[in-house]
Amino acid sequence: MGDYLKFAFMCKERPPSNDLKVAIIGAGPAGLAAAGYLSCQGFEITVYDKQPLPGGLMLFAIPPWRIPRHRVLFGVRELEEKFGVNFSTRTKVFTGEEKHHEEGDMFVEKKISLEEVVNNYDLVLITTGTWVSKIPRLPGSNAKGVISALEYVYGFRLFELKLIDRKPEPGRRVVVIGGGYSAVDAAEQALREGAESYLLYRRTINEAPAGIFEIERIQRMGVEFQELVAPVEILAENGWVKGIKMQKMRLGPPDETGRPQPVPIEGSEFIIEADTVVFATGETATPPVSPSDEVLNKLGIKLTRSNTIVVNERYQTGNPKVFAAGDVVNGPTKIGPATRSGLYAARFMNSWIQAKLVKQPLAR
């Protein structure tokens, strides 16, 4: 029973209730870590999530050979059964006008306004992550067979969790664009499904965010890795992908990230045939709020240009009772930083409301 993720590691059993209600919006690593911490402080916790099961990208994107799903599900079950955390799944919290359909929305059965949640709870933590993928606007990028890495692996996770009946078609020859963990996972997924799998990256293996070890590992499995290449155009026939035009690159001066900037080499274009092109080129934060000034001002929540939530050093938004943590604040990160962010936010939430209670007890 010890082989699972223990989210409530601050205590061995649930303490008496302090009669304070906390809403956590998002059941990924940041939200679950915060739920574990706050449950050990006696808070009454409800976690809202749009997926059918809690776990976020740990369940619905990261493959089970990287994080065994039973470890996540057992940890969630302990929060629910032993520490009294209430999970409201298939529920999307949002306010303002939804201008796009986020990835992973297919199971939403109920929508609740963020204003309602803020009004009904003593504290609110937003940990909604990054559920919109960035696909470059290349010629042909709207062809059938072009898909984001998140959407690609999401389908396989749903089948494994028995949430859909039919396994997705992996493609016969799959080209994955990117150099991070999501790119590696997508390329490995395609290979495990019997596809011919390519991983193409615009810098060298030395700059790849996933690291040399991970890329060499999937190369040994059979994934073909090509570095210093970038996509130029998706080639389609009758609306379906038939290949991708690539261009060779060289490394130039560093960009704003400090990594060498890829520079195209003129006259170096070439074509790779493929029926599936997977873009693992980053995700965008998906806060439960429209970028409408009216809504933002009403709630006291501000967004950056990259759609992340603005918080202070205590993970507190402009609304004192609303906090935010994880990827919706920091942009796409790994599980470790997201978990740490959720824990720190929970600690500050507890400190803030305890100080407030000393000064002015909450009216009930």
Short mmCIF file of N, CA and C in Angstrom, two decimals, residues 63 100 160 259 301 323 328 332:
data_model
loop_
_atom_site.label_atom_id
_atom_site.label_comp_id
_atom_site.label_asym_id
_atom_site.label_seq_id
_atom_site.Cartn_x
_atom_site.Cartn_y
_atom_site.Cartn_z
N PRO A 63 2.43 9.21 -19.71
CA PRO A 63 2.15 7.78 -19.90
C PRO A 63 2.40 6.97 -18.63
N HIS A 100 -12.94 29.69 -26.82
CA HIS A 100 -12.38 28.53 -27.48
C HIS A 100 -12.69 27.28 -26.66
N GLU A 160 -7.01 3.61 -22.07
CA GLU A 160 -6.43 2.80 -20.99
C GLU A 160 -7.24 2.88 -19.71
N ARG A 259 19.34 30.06 -24.92
CA ARG A 259 19.74 28.96 -25.80
C ARG A 259 20.06 29.51 -27.19
N ILE A 301 -8.80 39.57 -10.38
CA ILE A 301 -7.79 38.65 -10.91
C ILE A 301 -7.23 39.23 -12.20
N PHE A 323 -6.22 32.45 -4.49
CA PHE A 323 -4.82 32.15 -4.74
C PHE A 323 -4.72 31.34 -6.04
N VAL A 328 -0.78 27.18 -14.29
CA VAL A 328 -1.61 28.32 -14.66
C VAL A 328 -0.97 29.64 -14.22
N PRO A 332 3.95 26.01 -18.59
CA PRO A 332 4.25 24.57 -18.53
C PRO A 332 5.54 24.27 -17.76
#
